[in-house]
XYZ file of C-alpha atoms in Angstrom:
618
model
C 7.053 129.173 93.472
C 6.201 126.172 95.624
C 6.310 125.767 98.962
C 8.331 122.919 98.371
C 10.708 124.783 96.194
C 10.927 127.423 98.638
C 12.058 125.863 101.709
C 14.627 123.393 99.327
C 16.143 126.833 98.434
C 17.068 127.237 101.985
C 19.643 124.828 101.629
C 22.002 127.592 101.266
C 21.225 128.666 104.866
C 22.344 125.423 106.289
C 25.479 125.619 105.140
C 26.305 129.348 105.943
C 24.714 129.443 109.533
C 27.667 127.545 111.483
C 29.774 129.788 108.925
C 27.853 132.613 110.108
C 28.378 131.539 114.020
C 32.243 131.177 113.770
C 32.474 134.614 112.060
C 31.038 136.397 115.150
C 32.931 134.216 117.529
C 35.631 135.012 115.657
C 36.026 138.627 115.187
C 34.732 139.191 118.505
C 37.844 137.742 119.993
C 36.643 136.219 123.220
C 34.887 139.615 124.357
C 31.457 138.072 124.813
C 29.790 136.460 127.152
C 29.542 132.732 127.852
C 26.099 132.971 127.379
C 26.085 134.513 123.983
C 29.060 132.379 122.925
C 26.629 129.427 123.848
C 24.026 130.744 122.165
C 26.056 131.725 118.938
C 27.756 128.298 118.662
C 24.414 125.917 119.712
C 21.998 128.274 118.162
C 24.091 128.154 114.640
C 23.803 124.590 114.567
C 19.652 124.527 116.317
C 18.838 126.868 113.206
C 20.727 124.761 110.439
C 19.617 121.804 111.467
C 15.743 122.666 111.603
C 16.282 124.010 108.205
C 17.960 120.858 106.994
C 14.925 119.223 108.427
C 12.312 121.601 106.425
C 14.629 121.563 103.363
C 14.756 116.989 104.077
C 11.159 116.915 103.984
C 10.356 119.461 100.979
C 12.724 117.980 99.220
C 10.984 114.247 99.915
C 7.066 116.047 99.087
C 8.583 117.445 95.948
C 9.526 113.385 94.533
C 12.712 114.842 93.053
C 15.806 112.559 92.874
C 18.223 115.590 93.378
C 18.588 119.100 94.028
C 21.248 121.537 92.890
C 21.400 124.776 94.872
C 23.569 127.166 92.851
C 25.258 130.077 95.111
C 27.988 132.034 92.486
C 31.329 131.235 90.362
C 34.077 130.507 91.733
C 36.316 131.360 88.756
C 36.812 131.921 85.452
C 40.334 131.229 84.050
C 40.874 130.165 80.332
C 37.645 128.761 80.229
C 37.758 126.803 83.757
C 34.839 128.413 85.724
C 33.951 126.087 88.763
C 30.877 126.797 90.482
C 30.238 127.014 94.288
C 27.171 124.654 93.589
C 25.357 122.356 96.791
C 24.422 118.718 95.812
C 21.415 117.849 97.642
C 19.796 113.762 96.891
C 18.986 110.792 99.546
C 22.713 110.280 100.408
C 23.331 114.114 100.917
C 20.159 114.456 102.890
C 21.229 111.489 105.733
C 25.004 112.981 105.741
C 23.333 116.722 106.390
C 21.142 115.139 109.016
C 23.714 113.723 111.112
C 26.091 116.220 110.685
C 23.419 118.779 111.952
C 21.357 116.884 113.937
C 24.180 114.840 115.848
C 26.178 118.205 115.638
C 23.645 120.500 117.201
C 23.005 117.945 120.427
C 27.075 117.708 120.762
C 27.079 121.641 120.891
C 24.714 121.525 123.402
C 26.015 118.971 125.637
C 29.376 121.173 124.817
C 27.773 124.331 126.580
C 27.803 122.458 129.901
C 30.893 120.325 129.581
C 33.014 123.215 128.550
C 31.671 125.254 131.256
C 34.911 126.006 133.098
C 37.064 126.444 130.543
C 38.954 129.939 129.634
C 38.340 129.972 125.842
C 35.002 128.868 125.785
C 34.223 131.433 122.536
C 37.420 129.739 120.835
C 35.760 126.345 121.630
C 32.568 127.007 119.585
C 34.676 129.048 117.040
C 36.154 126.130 115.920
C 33.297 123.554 116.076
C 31.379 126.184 114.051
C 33.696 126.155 111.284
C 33.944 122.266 111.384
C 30.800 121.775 110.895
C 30.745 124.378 107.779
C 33.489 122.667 106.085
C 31.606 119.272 106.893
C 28.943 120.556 105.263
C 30.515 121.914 102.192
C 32.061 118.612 101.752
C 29.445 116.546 101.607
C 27.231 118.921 99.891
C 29.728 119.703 97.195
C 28.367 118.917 93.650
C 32.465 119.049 92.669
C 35.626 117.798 93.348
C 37.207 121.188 94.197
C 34.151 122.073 96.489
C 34.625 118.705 98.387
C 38.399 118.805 98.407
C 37.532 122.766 100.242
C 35.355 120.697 102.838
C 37.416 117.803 102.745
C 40.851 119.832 104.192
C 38.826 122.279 106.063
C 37.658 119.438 108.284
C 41.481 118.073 108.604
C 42.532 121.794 109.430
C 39.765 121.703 112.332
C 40.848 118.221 113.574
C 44.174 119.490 113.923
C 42.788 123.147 116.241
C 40.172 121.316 118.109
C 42.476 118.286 119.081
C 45.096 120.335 120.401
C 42.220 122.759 121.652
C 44.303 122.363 125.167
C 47.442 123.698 123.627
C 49.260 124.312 126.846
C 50.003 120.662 127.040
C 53.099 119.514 124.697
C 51.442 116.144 124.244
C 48.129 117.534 122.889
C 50.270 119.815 120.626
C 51.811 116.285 119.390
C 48.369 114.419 118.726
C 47.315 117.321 116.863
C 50.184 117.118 114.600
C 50.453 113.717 114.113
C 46.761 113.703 113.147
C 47.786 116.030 110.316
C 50.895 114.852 109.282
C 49.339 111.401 109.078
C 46.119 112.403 107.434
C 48.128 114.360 104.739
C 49.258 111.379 103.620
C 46.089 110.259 102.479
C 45.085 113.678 101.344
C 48.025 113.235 99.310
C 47.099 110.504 97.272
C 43.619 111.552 97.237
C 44.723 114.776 95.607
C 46.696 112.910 93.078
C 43.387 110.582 92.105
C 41.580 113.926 91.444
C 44.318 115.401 89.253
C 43.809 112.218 87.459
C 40.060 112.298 87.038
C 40.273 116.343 85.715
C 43.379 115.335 83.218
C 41.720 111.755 82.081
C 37.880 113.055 81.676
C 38.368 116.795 81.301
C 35.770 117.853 84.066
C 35.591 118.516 87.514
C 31.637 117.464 88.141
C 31.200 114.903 90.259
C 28.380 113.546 88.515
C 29.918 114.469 84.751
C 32.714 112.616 86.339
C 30.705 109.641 86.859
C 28.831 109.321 83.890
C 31.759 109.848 81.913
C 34.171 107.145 83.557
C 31.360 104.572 83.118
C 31.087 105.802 79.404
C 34.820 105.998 78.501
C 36.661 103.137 81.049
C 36.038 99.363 80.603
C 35.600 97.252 83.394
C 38.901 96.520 85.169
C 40.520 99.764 83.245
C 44.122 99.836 84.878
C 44.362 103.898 85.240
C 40.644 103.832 86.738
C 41.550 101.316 89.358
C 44.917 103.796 90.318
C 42.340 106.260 90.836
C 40.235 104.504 92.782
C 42.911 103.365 94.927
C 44.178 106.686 95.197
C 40.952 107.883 96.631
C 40.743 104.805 98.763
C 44.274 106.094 99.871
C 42.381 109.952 101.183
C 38.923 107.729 102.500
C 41.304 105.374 104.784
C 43.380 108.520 105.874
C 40.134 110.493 106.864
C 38.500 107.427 108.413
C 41.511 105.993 109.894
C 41.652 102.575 108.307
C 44.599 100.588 108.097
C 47.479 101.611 107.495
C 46.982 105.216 108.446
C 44.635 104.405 111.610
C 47.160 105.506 114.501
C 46.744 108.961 114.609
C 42.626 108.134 116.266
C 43.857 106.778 119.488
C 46.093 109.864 120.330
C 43.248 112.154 118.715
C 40.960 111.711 122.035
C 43.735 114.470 123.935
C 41.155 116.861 122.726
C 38.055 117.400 125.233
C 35.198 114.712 125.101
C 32.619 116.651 122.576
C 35.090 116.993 120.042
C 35.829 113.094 120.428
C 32.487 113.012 120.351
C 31.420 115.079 117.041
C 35.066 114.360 115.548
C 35.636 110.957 115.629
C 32.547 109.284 116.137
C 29.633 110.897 114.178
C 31.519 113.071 111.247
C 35.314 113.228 109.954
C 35.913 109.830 110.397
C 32.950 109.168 108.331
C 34.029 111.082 105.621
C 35.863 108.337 103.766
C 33.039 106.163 104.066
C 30.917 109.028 102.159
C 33.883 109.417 99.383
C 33.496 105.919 98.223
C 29.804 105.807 98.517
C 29.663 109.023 95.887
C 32.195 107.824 93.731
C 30.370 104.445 93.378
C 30.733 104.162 90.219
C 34.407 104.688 89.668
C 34.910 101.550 92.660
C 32.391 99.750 90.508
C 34.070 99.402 87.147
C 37.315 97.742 89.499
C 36.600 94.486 91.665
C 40.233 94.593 92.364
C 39.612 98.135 94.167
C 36.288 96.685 95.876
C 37.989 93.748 96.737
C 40.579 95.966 98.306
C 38.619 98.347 100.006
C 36.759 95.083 101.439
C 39.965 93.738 102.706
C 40.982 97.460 104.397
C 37.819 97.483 106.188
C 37.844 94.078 107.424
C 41.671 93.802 108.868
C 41.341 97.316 110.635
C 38.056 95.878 112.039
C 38.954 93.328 113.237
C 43.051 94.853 114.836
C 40.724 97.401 116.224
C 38.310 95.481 118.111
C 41.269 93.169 119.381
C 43.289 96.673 120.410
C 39.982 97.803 122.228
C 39.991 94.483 124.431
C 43.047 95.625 126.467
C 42.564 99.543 126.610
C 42.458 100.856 129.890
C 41.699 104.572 128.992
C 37.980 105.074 128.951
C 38.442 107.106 125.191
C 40.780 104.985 124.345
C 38.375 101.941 124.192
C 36.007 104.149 122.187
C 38.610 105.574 120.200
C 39.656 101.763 119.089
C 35.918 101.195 118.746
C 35.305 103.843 116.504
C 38.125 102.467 114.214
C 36.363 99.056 114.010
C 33.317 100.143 113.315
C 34.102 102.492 110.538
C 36.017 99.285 109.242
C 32.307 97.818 108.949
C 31.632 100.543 106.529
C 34.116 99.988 104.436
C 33.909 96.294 104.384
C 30.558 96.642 103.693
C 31.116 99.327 100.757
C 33.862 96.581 99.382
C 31.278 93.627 99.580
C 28.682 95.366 97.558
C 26.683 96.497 100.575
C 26.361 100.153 99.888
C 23.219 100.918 101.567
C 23.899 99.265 104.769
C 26.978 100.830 104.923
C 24.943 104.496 104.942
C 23.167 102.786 107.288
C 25.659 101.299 109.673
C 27.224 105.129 109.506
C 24.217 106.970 110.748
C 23.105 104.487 113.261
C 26.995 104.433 114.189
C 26.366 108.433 114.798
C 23.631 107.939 117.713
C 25.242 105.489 120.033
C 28.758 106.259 119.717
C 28.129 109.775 119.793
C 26.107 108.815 123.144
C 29.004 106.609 124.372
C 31.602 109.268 124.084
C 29.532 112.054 125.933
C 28.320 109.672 128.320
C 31.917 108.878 129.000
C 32.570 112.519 129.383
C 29.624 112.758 132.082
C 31.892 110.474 133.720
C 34.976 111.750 133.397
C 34.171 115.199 134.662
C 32.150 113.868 137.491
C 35.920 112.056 138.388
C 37.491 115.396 138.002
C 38.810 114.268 134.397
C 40.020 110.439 135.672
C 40.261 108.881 132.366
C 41.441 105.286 133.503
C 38.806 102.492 134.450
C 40.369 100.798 136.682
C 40.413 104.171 138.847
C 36.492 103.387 138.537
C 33.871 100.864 139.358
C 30.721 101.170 141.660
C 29.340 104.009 139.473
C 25.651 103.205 138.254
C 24.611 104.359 141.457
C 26.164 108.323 141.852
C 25.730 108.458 138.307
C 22.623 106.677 137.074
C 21.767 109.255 133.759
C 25.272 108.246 132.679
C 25.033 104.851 133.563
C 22.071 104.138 131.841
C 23.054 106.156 128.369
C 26.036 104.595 128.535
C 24.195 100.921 128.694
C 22.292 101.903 125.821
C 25.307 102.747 123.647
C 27.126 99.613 124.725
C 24.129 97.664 123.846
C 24.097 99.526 120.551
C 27.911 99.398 119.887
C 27.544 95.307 120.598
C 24.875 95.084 118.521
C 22.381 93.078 120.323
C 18.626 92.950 119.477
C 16.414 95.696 118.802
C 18.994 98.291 118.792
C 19.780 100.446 116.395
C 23.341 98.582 115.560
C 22.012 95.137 115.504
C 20.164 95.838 112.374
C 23.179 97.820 110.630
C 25.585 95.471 110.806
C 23.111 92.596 111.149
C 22.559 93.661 107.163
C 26.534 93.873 106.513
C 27.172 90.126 107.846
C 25.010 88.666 105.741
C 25.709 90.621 102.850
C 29.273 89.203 103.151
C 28.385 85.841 103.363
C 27.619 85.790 99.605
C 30.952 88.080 98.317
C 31.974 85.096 96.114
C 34.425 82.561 97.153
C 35.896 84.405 100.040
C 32.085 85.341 101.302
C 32.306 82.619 103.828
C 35.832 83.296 105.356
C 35.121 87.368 105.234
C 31.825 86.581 107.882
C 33.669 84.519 110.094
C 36.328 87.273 110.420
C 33.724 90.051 111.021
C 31.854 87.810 113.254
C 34.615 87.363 115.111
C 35.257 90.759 115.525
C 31.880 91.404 116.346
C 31.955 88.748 119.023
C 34.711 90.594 120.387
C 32.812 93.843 119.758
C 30.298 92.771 122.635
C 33.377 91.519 125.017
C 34.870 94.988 125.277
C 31.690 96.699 125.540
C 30.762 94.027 128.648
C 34.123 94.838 130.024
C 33.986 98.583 129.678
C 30.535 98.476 131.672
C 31.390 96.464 133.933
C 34.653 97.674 135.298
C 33.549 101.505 134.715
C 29.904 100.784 136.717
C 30.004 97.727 138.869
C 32.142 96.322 141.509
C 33.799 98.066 143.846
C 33.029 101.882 144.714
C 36.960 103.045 144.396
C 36.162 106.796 144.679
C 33.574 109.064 145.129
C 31.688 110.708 142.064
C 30.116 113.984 141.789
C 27.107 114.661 139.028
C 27.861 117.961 137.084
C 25.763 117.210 134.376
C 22.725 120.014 134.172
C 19.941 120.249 131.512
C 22.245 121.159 129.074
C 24.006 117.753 129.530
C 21.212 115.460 130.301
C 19.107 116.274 127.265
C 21.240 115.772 124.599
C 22.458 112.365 126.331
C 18.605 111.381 126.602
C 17.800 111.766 123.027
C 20.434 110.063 121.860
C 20.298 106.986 123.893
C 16.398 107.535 122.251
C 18.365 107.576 118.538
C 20.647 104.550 119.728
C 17.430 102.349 120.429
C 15.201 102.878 117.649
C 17.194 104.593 115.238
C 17.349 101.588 113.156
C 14.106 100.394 113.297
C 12.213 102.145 109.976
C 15.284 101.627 107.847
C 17.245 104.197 105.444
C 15.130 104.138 102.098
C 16.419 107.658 101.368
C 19.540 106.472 99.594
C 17.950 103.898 97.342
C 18.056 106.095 94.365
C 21.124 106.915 94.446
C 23.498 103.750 95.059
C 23.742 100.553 93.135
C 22.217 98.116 95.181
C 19.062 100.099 95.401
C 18.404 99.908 99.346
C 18.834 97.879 102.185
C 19.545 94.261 100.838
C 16.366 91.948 101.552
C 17.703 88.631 100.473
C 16.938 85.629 101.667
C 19.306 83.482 103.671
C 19.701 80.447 105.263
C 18.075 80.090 108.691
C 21.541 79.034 109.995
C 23.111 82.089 108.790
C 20.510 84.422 110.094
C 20.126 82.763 113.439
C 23.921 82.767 113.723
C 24.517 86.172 112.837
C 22.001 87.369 115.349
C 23.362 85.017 118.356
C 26.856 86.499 118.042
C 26.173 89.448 120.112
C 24.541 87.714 122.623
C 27.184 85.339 123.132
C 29.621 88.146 123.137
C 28.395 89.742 126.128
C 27.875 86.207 128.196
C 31.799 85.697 127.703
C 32.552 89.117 129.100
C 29.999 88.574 131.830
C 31.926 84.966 132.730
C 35.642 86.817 132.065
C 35.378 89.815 133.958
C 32.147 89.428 136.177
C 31.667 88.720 139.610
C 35.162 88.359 141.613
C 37.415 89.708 138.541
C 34.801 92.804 138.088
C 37.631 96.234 138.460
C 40.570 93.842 137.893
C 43.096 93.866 134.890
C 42.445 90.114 133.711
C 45.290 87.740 133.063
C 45.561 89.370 129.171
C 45.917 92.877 129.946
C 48.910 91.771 132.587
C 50.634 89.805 129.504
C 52.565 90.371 126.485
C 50.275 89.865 124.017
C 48.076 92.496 126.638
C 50.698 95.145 125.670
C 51.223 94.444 122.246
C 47.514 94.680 121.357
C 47.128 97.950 124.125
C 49.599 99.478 122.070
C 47.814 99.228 118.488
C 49.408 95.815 116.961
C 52.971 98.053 117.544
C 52.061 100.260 113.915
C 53.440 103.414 115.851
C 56.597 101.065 116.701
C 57.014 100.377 113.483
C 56.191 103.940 112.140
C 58.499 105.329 114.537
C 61.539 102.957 113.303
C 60.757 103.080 109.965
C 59.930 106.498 108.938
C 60.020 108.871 111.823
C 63.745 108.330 113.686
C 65.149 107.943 109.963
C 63.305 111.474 109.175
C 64.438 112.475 111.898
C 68.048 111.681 111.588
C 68.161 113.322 108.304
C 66.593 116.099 109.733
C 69.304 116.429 112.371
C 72.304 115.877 109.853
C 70.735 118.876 107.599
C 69.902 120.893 110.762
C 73.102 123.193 109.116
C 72.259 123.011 105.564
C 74.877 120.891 104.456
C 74.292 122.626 100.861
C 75.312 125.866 102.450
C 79.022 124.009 102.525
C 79.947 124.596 99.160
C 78.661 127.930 99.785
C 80.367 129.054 102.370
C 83.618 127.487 101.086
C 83.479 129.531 98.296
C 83.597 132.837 100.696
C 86.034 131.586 102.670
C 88.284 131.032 99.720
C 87.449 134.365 98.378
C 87.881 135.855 101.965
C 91.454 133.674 101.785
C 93.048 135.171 98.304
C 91.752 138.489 99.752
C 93.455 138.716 102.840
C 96.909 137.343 101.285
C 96.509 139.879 98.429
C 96.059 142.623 100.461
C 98.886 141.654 102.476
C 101.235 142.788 99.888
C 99.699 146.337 99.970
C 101.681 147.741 102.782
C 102.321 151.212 101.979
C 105.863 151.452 101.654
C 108.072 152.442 99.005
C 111.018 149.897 99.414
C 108.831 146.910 99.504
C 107.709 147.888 96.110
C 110.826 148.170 95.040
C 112.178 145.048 96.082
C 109.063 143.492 94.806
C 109.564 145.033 91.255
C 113.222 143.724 91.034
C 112.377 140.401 92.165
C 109.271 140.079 89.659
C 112.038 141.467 86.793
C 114.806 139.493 88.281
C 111.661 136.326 87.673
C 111.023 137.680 84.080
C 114.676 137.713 83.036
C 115.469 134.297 84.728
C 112.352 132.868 82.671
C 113.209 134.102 79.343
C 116.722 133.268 79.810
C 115.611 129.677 80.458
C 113.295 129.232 77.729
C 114.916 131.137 75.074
């Protein structure tokens, strides 16, 4: 056996290590120590991801376009025997790298942040298991395997966001998460029973082959699937309409915002539609849909963001636009810089959020910025990751974003007729993109010192932070060849384009953050400007008013229907039925009284009735 054969087979290992790390956690109940929880929970991830990193670069020396790992059966039931079988090929590789890589840095930073906190061991129980259902879902080589992943992930969302379970509201953001993510689960569910009962097979890849071998283009039940899985991808990645459970989601403490919703569930839609390529492919009207998702929630998102005065909240809103990126750019054809755009995504918002925890623990967990300012100077390690994510998150030159979604613009400039009107909407956003960032910065660091900060960070904070702002700088500098072989446009797009275009594209950043500096610089640095104090202010703080309109529209009528069955109005008939019975009862057994003359008088009566009758009818 070869080297290179050997260390691919430890593929297995990556999976079952943060497996491994919640079962101790687990079963031990809380009885260890913070130190061995911390070791358990970061050292889990420390050991996958190094052996995701052997089993990356074997499986690169070995030239092979994919490897299957089989572990055992699942089950064999009139002939249906699914396999427990891990998927590994260029797209698998990044999505194992960030989750462990990204994962393993959060954990770490997690250890210090998490510190103070009773159930520490519960903490690192659940990321554990998050990041082994993550795993299996993106390493699943079938539908039932990734469906396993793909709800284990939603079932960890929903512990780890109400983590702080003592507060009602946390207990609400966790369940509207999963009420509101079940939806898309939903239909994704029903666009797999589909698949199984239309091609007879379960394997992704069978799957695949066989829709591109047995569907025309534009096949009507092929484009219902498709949008059916869209339906689970814009559910997991909170894309319009079923976006507003994000916002809420950031009650749960910063490193699970941070591994959560920046750098792995949210992402998971993204890597749905990138592995079911084909499927999307045989249906422009689903790409063209999927393009149109991505680019309204991008662009409500980055407008929301503007007027957010909660430090997560911004990033939260953030997040939501910039996973709309991915999906417009998996809708215009742009599959590769999608991937792309995702893992460069990973580094600096995964640095934002935990830099924004640095913060908010060093304020004693002050989560509004306008209770901030003055900060770069009590707080320069923050401060300056914090830069470098904004920088990254803006997308300006020589950072890891700008070449993303740099590659995603211009794609979308050449999506047929609507090529041109599709960039000027993302541009737009993206010129907005680099307002908010200016104004985060500059109200949360600059101006005014409005109260006094206190550094908490140690190693175990610092390092992580460090290494990402490293990631957010030049982690888009060699590219993402890795994926090439495995979706349809081959790699990052290299077209040329006209110098206009490119030079435009490129300037929008810029001129993003020299609007923010001239809007909320100098005299209006640390106060709300004259948007956030309007109407439209509100309307756009509060998400475009979807959780208005939810709440008129489908929770108070739920609600009310709830409250009018609260006593099982079916029981009624029920329950008139006994008392009926219970009725005839009691006036039958009133006639039973015991004594002898009232049964005689009741006799002649009934014979006095009898004769009277027959006398009258005969």
């Amino acid at each position: 056996m070869s080297s290179a054969y050997a260390n691919m087979t430890l593929l297995g290992w990556v999976v079952l290590l943060p497996l491994l790390g919640f079962l101790i956690l687990f079963l031990t109940e809380g009885r260890l120590g913070k130190t061995v929880v911390a070791l358990v929970g970061a050292g889990s991830l420390a050991l996958s991801a190094l052996l995701a990193l052997l089993v990356s670069i074997a499986f690169i020396d070995s030239g092979q376009s994919v490897y299957v790992h089989n572990l055992w059966q699942w089950m064999d039931v009139a002939g249906f025997t699914p396999h427990i079988r891990l998927y590994f090929d260029g797209l698998a590789m990044v999505m194992v790298g960030v989750i462990t890589g990204v994962g393993f840095l959060i954990h770490v930073y997690a250890t210090g942040y998490m510190a103070d906190e009773q159930d520490y061991s519960r903490f690192f129980a659940y990321m554990n298991l998050f990041v082994f259902a993550m795993l299996m879902l993106v390493l699943g080589d079938n539908l039932l395997v990734l469906y396993l992943g793909w709800e284990g992930v939603g079932l960890c969302s929903y512990l780890l966001i109400g983590f702080f379970h003592t507060e009602p509201a946390n207990g609400y953001a966790a369940r509207k998460a999963f009420v509101v993510t079940r939806v898309g689960d939903t239909a994704m569910a029903f666009g797999l029973f589909l698949l199984f009962r239309e091609l007879g097979s379960i394997e992704i890849q069978q799957v695949l082959s066989s829709a591109t071998q047995t569907w025309p283009q534009g096949s009507d039940i092929n484009t219902l699937i498709a949008l059916l899985l869209l339906g689970g991808a814009a559910g997991k990645s909170a894309q319009i309409p079923l976006q507003t459970w994000l916002p809420d989601a950031m009650a749960g403490p910063t490193p699970v915002s941070a591994l959560i919703h920046a750098a792995t569930m949210v992402t998971a839609g993204v890597y749905l539609i990138a592995r079911t390529h084909d499927i999307f492919l045989l249906s422009d009207t689903a790409q063209l849909v999927v393009a149109s998702v991505g680019l309204i929630t991008l662009f409500v998102a980055a407008c929301s963001a503007l007027t957010q005065t909660d430090l997560k909240r911004i990033l939260a809103y953030s997040t939501m636009s910039q996973i709309g990126y991915m999906f417009f750019a998996l809708g215009v054809g742009a599959w590769s810089a999608a991937i792309f755009h995702l893992m460069t995504h990973a580094f600096f918002k995964a640095l934002l959020f935990l830099s924004a925890g640095s913060v908010i623990l060093a304020l004693h967990h002050e989560q509004d910025i306008f209770k901030m300012g003055g900060l770069r100077r009590s707080l320069p390690i923050p401060f300056i990751c914090m830069l470098v994510g904004a920088a990254a998150l803006a997308a300006l030159p020589l950072t890891s974003g700008f070449y993303s979604k740099d590659i995603i613009l211009l794609v979308s400039y050449d999506y047929g007729t609507v090529g041109p009107w599709f960039w000027t909407v993302a541009a737009m956003a993206a010129l907005l993109t680099s307002i908010y960032s200016t104004r985060m910065i500059l109200i949360v660091f600059f101006g005014d010192l409005k109260t006094n900060a206190h550094d908490h960070s140690g190693w175990n904070m610092t390092v992580p932070l460090l290494l990402l702002a490293l990631a957010a700088l030049g982690g888009g500098w060699f590219g993402l060849d890795a994926v090439a072989p495995v979706l349809p446009d081959g790699g990052i797009d290299g077209a040329e384009h006209s110098s206009w275009l490119v030079w435009s594209t490129a300037a929008v950043p810029s001129i993003g953050v020299l609007l923010g500096l001239v809007i909320y610089g100098r005299g209006s640095v640390g106060k709300p400007s004259r948007v956030d104090n309007s109407g439209l202010g509100k309307f756009l703080r509060n998400g475009w008013g979807f959780d208005t309109l939810y709440d008129r529209t489908i929770v108070r009528p739920f609600m009310a229907v709830a409250h009018a069955c609260r006593n099982e109005p079916i029981d009624g008939v029920y329950n008139a039925i006994v008392g009926l019975s219970r009725g005839l009862n009691k006036l039958t057994a009133a006639t039973q009284t015991g004594r002898l003359r009232w049964y005689a008088a009741n006799m002649g009566i009934g014979l006095a009735l009898v004769l009277a009758y027959a006398v009258w009818v005969l």
